[in-house]
Amino acid sequence: MSFAPALRAELIKIRTLRPLLWGLLAVLAATVAFSALAGLDDSADPDFDPLFSAFFGVSFGQIAAITFGAQAVSAEYQGGALRVSLAAVPGRGRWFLAKTVAIGAPALGIGLVTGVAGLVVGTSVLGSRADALTWAEELRGVVGCAVYLMLMALFAAGLAAVLRSGVATLSILIPFLLIVSFVVGNASGSVADFLPDKAGQTVLHETWDGALGPWSGLAVTALWTAAALGAGAWCVRRRDA
Amino acid sequence: MPGGQAVPMTSIDVQDLTKEYGTRRAVDHLSFSVLPGRVTGFLGPNGAGKSTTMRLVLGLDRPTSGTATIGGRAYAALEEPLRKVGALLDAGAAHGSRTARNHLRALAATNRIPERRVDEVLEETGLAPVARRRVKTYSLGMRQRLGIAAALLGDPPVVLLDEPSNGLDPEGIIWIRELLRRLAREGRTVLVSSHLMNETASFADQLVVLGRGRLLADMPMREFIDARVQPRVRVRGTDSRALGNLLAEHGIEAAEGEEGRWTALDARPEDIGRLTAAAGLTVLELAAEEGTLEQAYLDLTATETEFAAAPVQPQEA
């Protein structure tokens, strides 16, 4: 059986669940709103990074992204929905790949819109303080923002397939992102640089000083995501539905 | 075309199937076949392994040992399986925030089923007027209808329904009965689980009875009932005593009930009618009392319980 029908079905499922669409919209709204707020703070910070200031809201937008990813998967673990899905597409690997693409594609799309909107709003709030940014840095920020948000949504999706619960996934990931990264994260140049969010967010900075650069950082996040998706796929294939 | 094969292309074949969850054996060396053209009632108390067996047939659970095939092939090996097998397992499977129509659209897309089928099954299950409402607004009966609509989506020759009449109103129960009869008449293979006897009796031709994961019976329903429940004849006349004497004279065992009514065991109404006519007795009522599925089922489970309890029962002197 071919892949396209399975993917089409999974895209219909995402399109037809209003909470998921609101989740995608929240990625855009939260990112732009918090980026604008960050830009308003003009106290002279020696660590000020104009690019990261414009993308500061991603730290909040990613919460919406992981909620989207986790919910899209956990919807399958309610009321025996997964049984209906797998009876229709018995190739479980193919089904999970379709689910992954159906989550990743809209997340990447909203990520690009968010990146552009965040940059435009962020730099206009910053005004002259953003003048030093080159267009190459801005482009890197936009693309990085989109890829990063997609990877976080997929990271949550993989975890949700392992835990079979959106609530469990979010109650692990949200405290992790809000607390662990903010607290441990400031200790730069340590293992913390390799945490999925910390590593990937390097791409949103104009300058960096850790072990990871913008693209290698994003690659580390991609490895985390690949690991989560791999574990999720393994669970979907191995477990009784 | 079957081409001389012993196995019909659309039969469900369960062979020595066993499923263990930890130490609990839900299905225990089960073997039976479900053939096309008739409704097979899948009976057994809750927890007997009916749902587990259906999940194993659909390749959703992995058997500990044994096989379950459809037309000789494992479910997972079927191309576009919804066009061959339709199943209702859980009424709660459709997401509450989605409309019934969108739920079916997504399902249709997986097997490249044309969207017109979505509207057809919505019409057929009586959900067309509420198809664009979100499923969370549905009653249990409407969710069951949606589950049945999903099962019929691919116009499959094999249909498996797990407790389809749960939550249906009386009209719905009549509707499902007629639907099942029609599906069998169209030559489809129909397996329907239930723990309600009277209801199963109203649609089943064949019975597969499970008890604690094991096969207790696999035979035509009529045969199952006749083998376990003696047919009886109820007879009432103007002269109850004469009637009793007449039956006794001819060696027909009978018990006297209320209002001079006699219940004759192991007799046919034809015989008793002739006897009373010859004796010149006035008969007010003469009727065959056929055994019910419920009686037959209880008889079966009673012997099973006895059998199961035998080792612990102290030997009587």
Coordinates of C-alpha atoms in Angstrom, one line a residue:
Chain A
M1 CA 0.0 0.0 0.0
S2 CA 1.3 3.4 -0.8
F3 CA 2.2 6.3 1.5
A4 CA 0.2 9.1 0.0
P5 CA -3.3 8.0 1.1
A6 CA -2.1 7.6 4.7
L7 CA -0.6 11.0 4.6
R8 CA -3.7 12.6 3.1
A9 CA -5.8 11.0 5.9
E10 CA -3.5 12.3 8.6
L11 CA -3.6 15.8 7.1
I12 CA -7.4 15.7 7.1
K13 CA -7.3 14.7 10.8
I14 CA -5.1 17.7 11.7
R15 CA -7.2 20.1 9.6
T16 CA -10.4 19.0 11.1
L17 CA -9.5 19.3 14.8
R18 CA -10.1 22.9 15.9
P19 CA -7.9 22.6 19.1
L20 CA -4.9 21.8 16.8
L21 CA -5.5 24.7 14.6
W22 CA -5.7 27.0 17.6
G23 CA -2.4 25.5 18.8
L24 CA -0.7 26.4 15.5
L25 CA -2.1 30.0 15.7
A26 CA -0.9 30.2 19.3
V27 CA 2.7 29.5 18.1
L28 CA 2.5 32.6 15.9
A29 CA 0.7 34.8 18.5
A30 CA 2.9 33.8 21.5
T31 CA 6.2 34.2 19.6
V32 CA 5.4 37.6 18.1
A33 CA 3.9 39.0 21.3
F34 CA 6.8 38.0 23.5
S35 CA 9.4 39.1 21.0
A36 CA 7.7 42.6 20.9
L37 CA 7.7 42.7 24.7
A38 CA 11.4 41.7 24.8
G39 CA 12.3 44.5 22.4
L40 CA 10.6 47.1 24.6
D41 CA 13.1 46.4 27.4
D42 CA 15.9 48.8 26.4
S43 CA 18.1 48.5 29.5
A44 CA 21.7 48.2 28.5
D45 CA 22.5 44.6 28.8
P46 CA 26.1 43.7 27.9
D47 CA 24.8 40.3 26.6
F48 CA 22.3 42.0 24.3
D49 CA 21.8 40.1 21.1
P50 CA 19.5 41.9 18.6
L51 CA 18.7 38.7 16.7
F52 CA 17.7 36.8 19.8
S53 CA 15.7 39.7 21.0
A54 CA 13.7 39.6 17.8
F55 CA 13.2 35.8 18.3
F56 CA 12.9 35.9 22.1
G57 CA 9.2 34.9 21.9
V58 CA 10.2 31.5 20.4
S59 CA 10.7 30.3 24.0
F60 CA 7.0 30.8 24.5
G61 CA 5.9 29.9 21.0
Q62 CA 7.6 26.5 21.4
I63 CA 5.2 25.7 24.2
A64 CA 2.3 26.0 21.7
A65 CA 4.4 24.0 19.2
I66 CA 4.9 21.1 21.6
T67 CA 1.3 21.2 22.7
F68 CA 0.3 20.9 19.0
G69 CA 2.7 18.0 18.5
A70 CA 1.7 16.2 21.6
Q71 CA -2.1 16.7 21.1
A72 CA -2.0 15.5 17.5
V73 CA -0.5 12.2 18.6
S74 CA -2.4 11.8 21.9
A75 CA -5.7 12.2 20.1
E76 CA -5.0 8.7 18.9
Y77 CA -4.9 7.3 22.4
Q78 CA -8.4 8.3 23.3
G79 CA -11.3 6.0 23.1
G80 CA -9.6 3.4 20.9
A81 CA -9.0 5.8 18.0
L82 CA -5.6 4.2 17.3
R83 CA -7.4 0.9 16.6
V84 CA -9.5 2.5 13.9
S85 CA -6.4 4.2 12.5
L86 CA -4.3 1.0 12.5
A87 CA -7.1 -1.1 11.1
A88 CA -7.2 1.3 8.2
V89 CA -3.4 1.5 7.8
P90 CA -2.0 -1.8 9.2
G91 CA 1.6 -0.9 8.2
R92 CA 2.4 0.8 11.5
G93 CA 5.7 2.2 10.4
R94 CA 4.0 3.8 7.4
W95 CA 1.2 5.1 9.6
F96 CA 3.6 6.7 12.1
L97 CA 5.6 8.3 9.3
A98 CA 2.4 9.8 7.8
K99 CA 1.5 11.1 11.3
T100 CA 5.0 12.6 11.6
V101 CA 4.9 14.4 8.3
A102 CA 1.4 15.6 8.9
I103 CA 2.6 17.2 12.1
G104 CA 5.9 18.4 10.8
A105 CA 4.7 20.1 7.7
P106 CA 2.2 22.5 9.2
A107 CA 4.6 23.1 12.1
L108 CA 7.3 24.1 9.6
G109 CA 4.8 26.3 7.8
I110 CA 3.6 28.1 10.8
G111 CA 7.2 28.3 11.9
L112 CA 8.2 30.2 8.7
V113 CA 5.3 32.6 9.1
T114 CA 6.2 33.0 12.8
G115 CA 9.8 33.6 11.9
V116 CA 9.0 36.3 9.4
A117 CA 6.5 38.0 11.6
G118 CA 8.7 37.7 14.7
L119 CA 11.6 39.3 12.8
V120 CA 9.5 42.2 11.3
V121 CA 7.8 43.0 14.6
G122 CA 10.9 42.4 16.7
T123 CA 13.3 44.5 14.6
S124 CA 10.8 47.3 14.3
V125 CA 10.3 47.4 18.1
L126 CA 14.1 47.4 18.5
G127 CA 14.5 50.2 16.0
S128 CA 18.1 51.3 15.6
R129 CA 19.4 48.7 18.0
A130 CA 18.7 46.1 15.3
D131 CA 20.6 48.0 12.6
A132 CA 23.7 45.8 12.9
L133 CA 21.9 42.7 11.7
T134 CA 22.8 41.5 8.2
W135 CA 20.2 40.0 6.0
A136 CA 22.0 36.7 6.1
E137 CA 21.7 36.7 9.9
E138 CA 18.0 37.6 9.6
L139 CA 17.4 34.8 7.0
R140 CA 19.2 32.3 9.3
G141 CA 17.0 33.4 12.1
V142 CA 13.8 33.0 10.1
V143 CA 14.7 29.5 8.8
G144 CA 16.2 28.5 12.1
C145 CA 13.0 29.6 13.9
A146 CA 10.9 27.5 11.5
V147 CA 13.0 24.4 11.7
Y148 CA 13.4 24.7 15.5
L149 CA 9.6 25.0 16.1
M150 CA 9.0 22.0 13.8
L151 CA 11.6 19.9 15.6
M152 CA 10.1 20.7 19.0
A153 CA 6.6 19.8 17.8
L154 CA 8.0 16.5 16.5
F155 CA 10.0 15.9 19.7
A156 CA 6.7 16.2 21.6
A157 CA 5.0 14.0 19.1
G158 CA 7.5 11.2 19.5
L159 CA 7.4 11.5 23.3
A160 CA 3.5 11.4 23.2
A161 CA 3.6 8.1 21.2
V162 CA 5.9 6.6 23.9
L163 CA 3.8 7.9 26.8
R164 CA 0.4 7.5 25.0
S165 CA -0.8 10.7 26.7
G166 CA -0.7 14.3 25.8
V167 CA -1.0 15.4 29.5
A168 CA 2.0 13.2 30.5
T169 CA 4.1 14.6 27.6
L170 CA 3.3 18.2 28.4
S171 CA 3.8 17.8 32.1
I172 CA 7.3 16.5 31.4
L173 CA 8.2 18.9 28.6
I174 CA 6.8 22.2 29.8
P175 CA 8.5 22.2 33.2
F176 CA 11.6 21.1 31.5
L177 CA 11.5 23.9 29.0
L178 CA 10.4 26.6 31.5
I179 CA 12.5 25.6 34.5
V180 CA 15.4 23.4 33.7
S181 CA 16.5 25.4 30.7
F182 CA 16.1 28.8 32.4
V183 CA 17.9 27.7 35.5
V184 CA 20.6 25.3 34.2
G185 CA 20.7 27.0 30.9
N186 CA 22.5 30.1 32.0
A187 CA 25.5 28.0 33.0
S188 CA 26.7 28.2 29.4
G189 CA 29.5 26.1 28.0
S190 CA 28.3 23.0 29.8
V191 CA 26.2 19.9 29.1
A192 CA 23.3 22.3 29.1
D193 CA 24.3 23.5 25.7
F194 CA 23.3 20.1 24.3
L195 CA 19.8 20.1 25.7
P196 CA 17.2 20.0 22.9
D197 CA 16.0 23.6 23.3
K198 CA 19.2 25.2 24.3
A199 CA 21.1 23.6 21.4
G200 CA 18.6 24.5 18.8
Q201 CA 18.1 28.1 19.9
T202 CA 21.7 28.9 19.1
V203 CA 20.5 29.5 15.6
L204 CA 18.4 32.4 16.8
H205 CA 21.5 34.3 18.1
E206 CA 23.7 36.7 16.3
T207 CA 26.7 35.6 18.2
W208 CA 27.4 32.5 20.2
D209 CA 30.2 31.3 22.4
G210 CA 29.3 27.7 23.3
A211 CA 30.6 24.5 21.7
L212 CA 27.8 24.5 19.2
G213 CA 27.2 26.9 16.3
P214 CA 23.8 27.7 14.8
W215 CA 23.6 24.8 12.4
S216 CA 25.4 22.2 14.6
G217 CA 23.1 23.3 17.4
L218 CA 20.0 22.7 15.3
A219 CA 21.5 19.3 14.3
V220 CA 21.7 18.4 18.0
T221 CA 18.0 19.3 18.4
A222 CA 17.3 17.2 15.3
L223 CA 19.1 14.2 16.9
W224 CA 16.9 14.6 20.0
T225 CA 13.8 14.7 17.9
A226 CA 15.0 11.7 15.8
A227 CA 15.5 9.8 19.0
A228 CA 12.1 10.7 20.4
L229 CA 10.4 9.8 17.1
G230 CA 12.4 6.6 16.8
A231 CA 11.2 5.6 20.3
G232 CA 7.7 6.5 19.4
A233 CA 7.8 4.5 16.2
W234 CA 9.2 1.5 18.1
C235 CA 6.4 1.7 20.7
V236 CA 3.7 2.0 18.0
R237 CA 5.1 -1.0 16.2
R238 CA 5.7 -3.2 19.2
R239 CA 2.7 -2.6 21.4
D240 CA -0.8 -4.0 21.1
A241 CA -3.1 -1.3 19.9
Chain B
M1 CA -12.4 -16.8 -7.6
P2 CA -11.8 -19.4 -4.9
G3 CA -10.7 -21.8 -7.6
G4 CA -11.3 -25.1 -5.7
Q5 CA -9.8 -23.8 -2.5
A6 CA -11.2 -25.2 0.6
V7 CA -11.2 -21.8 2.3
P8 CA -13.8 -19.3 1.0
M9 CA -12.1 -16.0 0.1
T10 CA -14.0 -14.1 2.8
S11 CA -14.1 -16.5 5.7
I12 CA -12.5 -15.6 9.0
D13 CA -10.3 -18.5 10.2
V14 CA -9.0 -18.7 13.7
Q15 CA -6.5 -21.4 14.3
D16 CA -5.2 -22.5 17.7
L17 CA -5.2 -18.8 18.8
T18 CA -3.8 -17.9 22.2
K19 CA -3.3 -14.5 23.7
E20 CA -1.8 -13.9 27.1
Y21 CA -1.6 -10.6 28.9
G22 CA 1.1 -11.2 31.5
T23 CA -0.1 -14.3 33.3
R24 CA -3.8 -13.9 32.3
R25 CA -4.8 -16.0 29.3
A26 CA -7.5 -14.0 27.5
V27 CA -7.8 -16.4 24.6
D28 CA -7.0 -20.0 25.0
H29 CA -6.2 -22.3 22.0
L30 CA -9.2 -21.0 20.1
S31 CA -10.1 -22.5 16.7
F32 CA -13.2 -21.7 14.7
S33 CA -14.3 -20.4 11.2
V34 CA -16.8 -17.7 10.3
L35 CA -18.3 -18.3 6.9
P36 CA -20.0 -15.9 4.5
G37 CA -23.7 -15.7 3.9
R38 CA -24.8 -15.9 7.4
V39 CA -24.7 -14.0 10.7
T40 CA -22.5 -15.6 13.3
G41 CA -23.3 -14.6 16.8
F42 CA -20.2 -14.4 19.0
L43 CA -21.4 -15.1 22.5
G44 CA -19.9 -15.2 26.0
P45 CA -19.9 -13.3 29.2
N46 CA -18.0 -10.1 29.6
G47 CA -14.3 -10.9 29.7
A48 CA -14.7 -14.2 27.8
G49 CA -12.2 -13.0 25.1
K50 CA -14.6 -11.9 22.4
S51 CA -13.1 -8.4 21.9
T52 CA -9.6 -9.7 22.2
T53 CA -10.3 -12.3 19.5
M54 CA -11.6 -9.5 17.3
R55 CA -8.5 -7.4 17.9
L56 CA -6.3 -10.4 17.1
V57 CA -8.2 -11.0 13.8
L58 CA -7.6 -7.3 12.9
G59 CA -3.9 -7.6 13.6
L60 CA -4.2 -5.0 16.4
D61 CA -2.9 -7.2 19.1
R62 CA -0.1 -9.7 18.6
P63 CA -1.1 -13.3 19.3
T64 CA 1.0 -15.3 21.8
S65 CA 0.6 -18.2 19.5
G66 CA -1.7 -19.4 16.7
T67 CA -3.1 -17.5 13.7
A68 CA -6.1 -15.5 12.6
T69 CA -6.6 -15.0 8.9
I70 CA -9.2 -13.5 6.5
G71 CA -9.6 -15.4 3.3
G72 CA -6.4 -17.2 4.2
R73 CA -4.3 -14.0 4.7
A74 CA -3.3 -12.1 7.8
Y75 CA -5.2 -8.8 8.1
A76 CA -2.0 -6.8 8.0
A77 CA -1.2 -8.3 4.6
L78 CA -4.4 -7.0 3.0
E79 CA -4.2 -4.2 0.4
E80 CA -6.6 -1.4 1.4
P81 CA -8.1 -3.5 4.2
L82 CA -11.2 -1.3 4.7
R83 CA -12.4 -2.5 1.3
K84 CA -12.3 -6.1 2.6
V85 CA -13.0 -6.0 6.3
G86 CA -15.1 -3.5 8.2
A87 CA -15.0 -3.4 12.0
L88 CA -16.6 -1.7 14.9
L89 CA -14.6 -2.1 18.1
D90 CA -15.1 1.0 20.3
A91 CA -18.0 3.4 20.0
G92 CA -15.8 6.1 21.5
A93 CA -13.1 5.9 18.7
A94 CA -14.2 9.1 16.9
H95 CA -12.6 12.3 18.3
G96 CA -15.2 14.4 20.1
S97 CA -14.1 17.6 18.5
R98 CA -14.4 16.3 15.0
T99 CA -17.6 16.1 13.0
A100 CA -18.9 12.6 12.0
R101 CA -18.4 13.5 8.4
N102 CA -14.8 14.6 8.8
H103 CA -14.1 11.5 10.9
L104 CA -15.3 9.3 8.0
R105 CA -13.6 11.5 5.4
A106 CA -10.2 10.9 7.0
L107 CA -10.9 7.2 7.3
A108 CA -12.0 7.0 3.6
A109 CA -8.8 8.8 2.5
T110 CA -6.6 6.0 4.0
N111 CA -8.0 3.4 1.6
R112 CA -8.7 5.7 -1.3
I113 CA -12.5 5.2 -0.8
P114 CA -14.4 7.8 -2.8
E115 CA -15.9 10.6 -0.7
R116 CA -19.4 9.8 -2.0
R117 CA -19.3 6.6 0.1
V118 CA -19.0 8.9 3.2
D119 CA -22.4 10.4 2.4
E120 CA -23.8 7.0 1.5
V121 CA -23.0 5.4 4.8
L122 CA -24.1 8.5 6.8
E123 CA -27.4 8.2 5.0
E124 CA -27.6 4.5 5.6
T125 CA -27.0 4.8 9.3
G126 CA -29.4 7.7 9.7
L127 CA -26.7 10.2 10.6
A128 CA -27.0 12.4 7.5
P129 CA -28.9 15.1 9.3
V130 CA -26.3 15.4 12.1
A131 CA -23.2 14.6 10.0
R132 CA -21.8 18.1 10.4
R133 CA -22.2 18.2 14.2
R134 CA -19.3 17.4 16.4
V135 CA -19.2 13.9 17.8
K136 CA -19.1 15.1 21.4
T137 CA -22.7 16.2 21.0
Y138 CA -23.7 12.6 20.1
S139 CA -25.5 10.1 22.3
L140 CA -24.0 6.7 22.7
G141 CA -26.5 5.3 20.2
M142 CA -25.4 7.8 17.6
R143 CA -21.8 7.0 18.3
Q144 CA -22.6 3.4 17.7
R145 CA -24.2 4.3 14.4
L146 CA -21.1 6.3 13.5
G147 CA -18.9 3.2 14.3
I148 CA -21.1 1.1 12.1
A149 CA -21.0 3.7 9.3
A150 CA -17.2 3.5 9.6
A151 CA -17.3 -0.3 9.3
L152 CA -19.5 -0.2 6.2
L153 CA -17.4 2.6 4.5
G154 CA -15.4 0.3 2.3
D155 CA -18.4 -1.8 1.3
P156 CA -16.5 -4.8 2.8
P157 CA -17.4 -8.5 2.3
V158 CA -16.4 -9.2 5.9
V159 CA -17.9 -7.3 8.8
L160 CA -16.9 -7.6 12.5
L161 CA -19.0 -5.7 15.0
D162 CA -18.3 -5.7 18.7
E163 CA -21.5 -5.2 20.7
P164 CA -23.1 -3.0 18.1
S165 CA -26.5 -2.6 19.8
N166 CA -24.9 -1.1 23.0
G167 CA -26.8 2.1 23.7
L168 CA -29.1 1.8 20.8
D169 CA -32.8 2.7 21.3
P170 CA -35.5 0.1 20.4
E171 CA -35.7 1.4 16.9
G172 CA -32.0 1.2 16.6
I173 CA -32.0 -2.4 17.8
I174 CA -34.5 -3.3 15.1
W175 CA -32.5 -1.4 12.5
I176 CA -29.3 -3.2 13.4
R177 CA -31.1 -6.6 13.3
E178 CA -32.3 -5.9 9.8
L179 CA -29.0 -4.5 8.7
L180 CA -27.2 -7.7 9.9
R181 CA -29.7 -9.9 8.1
R182 CA -29.3 -8.0 5.0
L183 CA -25.5 -8.1 5.0
A184 CA -25.6 -11.8 5.4
R185 CA -28.2 -12.1 2.6
E186 CA -25.8 -10.2 0.4
G187 CA -23.3 -13.0 0.9
R188 CA -21.1 -11.2 3.4
T189 CA -19.3 -12.7 6.3
V190 CA -20.8 -11.2 9.5
L191 CA -19.4 -11.7 13.0
V192 CA -21.3 -10.0 15.8
S193 CA -20.4 -10.2 19.4
S194 CA -23.0 -9.8 22.2
H195 CA -23.7 -10.8 25.7
L196 CA -27.4 -10.3 25.2
M197 CA -29.1 -13.6 24.4
N198 CA -32.5 -12.6 23.2
E199 CA -31.0 -10.1 20.9
T200 CA -28.5 -12.5 19.4
A201 CA -31.3 -15.0 18.9
S202 CA -33.1 -12.4 16.7
F203 CA -30.3 -12.2 14.1
A204 CA -27.8 -15.1 14.4
D205 CA -27.7 -18.2 12.2
Q206 CA -24.6 -19.6 13.6
L207 CA -23.1 -19.3 17.1
V208 CA -19.6 -19.3 18.4
V209 CA -19.7 -19.4 22.2
L210 CA -16.6 -18.5 24.3
G211 CA -16.1 -19.0 28.0
R212 CA -12.9 -17.8 29.7
G213 CA -11.1 -17.7 26.4
R214 CA -12.0 -21.2 25.3
L215 CA -14.4 -22.4 22.6
L216 CA -17.6 -23.8 24.2
A217 CA -19.7 -24.2 21.1
D218 CA -19.6 -23.6 17.3
M219 CA -22.8 -24.7 15.6
P220 CA -26.0 -23.5 14.0
M221 CA -28.1 -21.6 16.5
R222 CA -31.1 -23.9 16.0
E223 CA -29.0 -27.0 16.6
F224 CA -27.4 -25.4 19.7
I225 CA -30.8 -24.7 21.2
D226 CA -32.4 -28.1 20.3
A227 CA -29.4 -30.0 21.6
R228 CA -29.7 -28.3 25.0
V229 CA -33.4 -27.5 25.5
Q230 CA -36.1 -30.1 25.3
P231 CA -39.0 -28.9 23.1
R232 CA -42.2 -28.8 25.1
V233 CA -45.9 -28.6 24.3
R234 CA -48.3 -26.5 26.3
V235 CA -51.9 -27.8 26.2
R236 CA -55.1 -26.7 28.0
G237 CA -58.6 -28.2 27.8
T238 CA -62.0 -27.9 29.4
D239 CA -61.3 -31.0 31.4
S240 CA -57.9 -30.8 33.0
R241 CA -58.0 -34.1 34.7
A242 CA -59.1 -36.1 31.6
L243 CA -56.3 -34.4 29.7
G244 CA -53.8 -35.4 32.3
N245 CA -55.0 -39.0 32.3
L246 CA -54.8 -39.1 28.5
L247 CA -51.2 -37.9 28.4
A248 CA -50.2 -40.4 31.2
E249 CA -51.9 -43.3 29.3
H250 CA -49.8 -42.6 26.3
G251 CA -46.6 -42.3 28.3
I252 CA -46.1 -38.6 27.7
E253 CA -44.4 -37.0 30.7
A254 CA -46.3 -33.9 31.6
A255 CA -46.6 -31.4 34.5
E256 CA -49.7 -29.6 35.5
G257 CA -49.5 -25.9 35.7
E258 CA -51.8 -23.1 36.5
E259 CA -55.4 -23.0 35.3
G260 CA -55.4 -26.6 34.3
R261 CA -52.6 -26.1 31.8
W262 CA -50.3 -29.1 31.1
T263 CA -46.8 -28.9 29.9
A264 CA -45.8 -32.0 28.0
L265 CA -42.1 -32.8 27.7
D266 CA -40.6 -34.5 24.7
A267 CA -43.7 -34.3 22.6
R268 CA -44.9 -32.7 19.4
P269 CA -48.1 -30.6 19.1
E270 CA -49.3 -32.8 16.1
D271 CA -49.3 -36.0 18.3
I272 CA -51.1 -34.4 21.2
G273 CA -53.7 -32.8 18.8
R274 CA -54.5 -36.2 17.3
L275 CA -54.7 -37.9 20.8
T276 CA -57.1 -35.3 22.2
A277 CA -59.3 -35.4 19.0
A278 CA -59.5 -39.2 19.2
A279 CA -60.4 -39.0 22.9
G280 CA -63.1 -36.4 22.1
L281 CA -61.5 -33.8 24.5
T282 CA -62.1 -30.1 23.9
V283 CA -58.8 -28.3 23.5
L284 CA -58.6 -24.6 24.3
E285 CA -54.9 -24.1 23.8
L286 CA -52.2 -26.1 22.1
A287 CA -48.8 -24.6 21.4
A288 CA -45.2 -25.7 20.9
E289 CA -42.8 -24.1 23.4
E290 CA -39.5 -23.8 21.6
G291 CA -36.4 -23.6 23.7
T292 CA -34.8 -20.1 23.8
L293 CA -31.2 -19.3 23.2
E294 CA -31.0 -18.0 26.8
Q295 CA -32.1 -21.4 28.2
A296 CA -29.6 -23.2 26.0
Y297 CA -26.8 -20.8 26.9
L298 CA -27.5 -21.1 30.6
D299 CA -27.6 -24.9 30.3
L300 CA -24.2 -24.8 28.6
T301 CA -22.6 -22.5 31.1
A302 CA -24.1 -24.6 34.0
T303 CA -22.4 -27.7 32.7
E304 CA -19.2 -25.7 32.1
T305 CA -19.2 -24.4 35.6
E306 CA -19.8 -27.9 36.9
F307 CA -16.9 -29.2 34.8
A308 CA -14.6 -26.4 35.8
A309 CA -15.5 -26.8 39.5
A310 CA -15.2 -30.6 39.5
P311 CA -11.6 -30.9 40.8
V312 CA -12.3 -28.8 43.9
Q313 CA -15.7 -30.3 44.6
P314 CA -15.3 -32.9 47.5
Q315 CA -16.2 -36.4 46.5
E316 CA -19.5 -37.5 47.9
A317 CA -19.6 -40.9 49.6

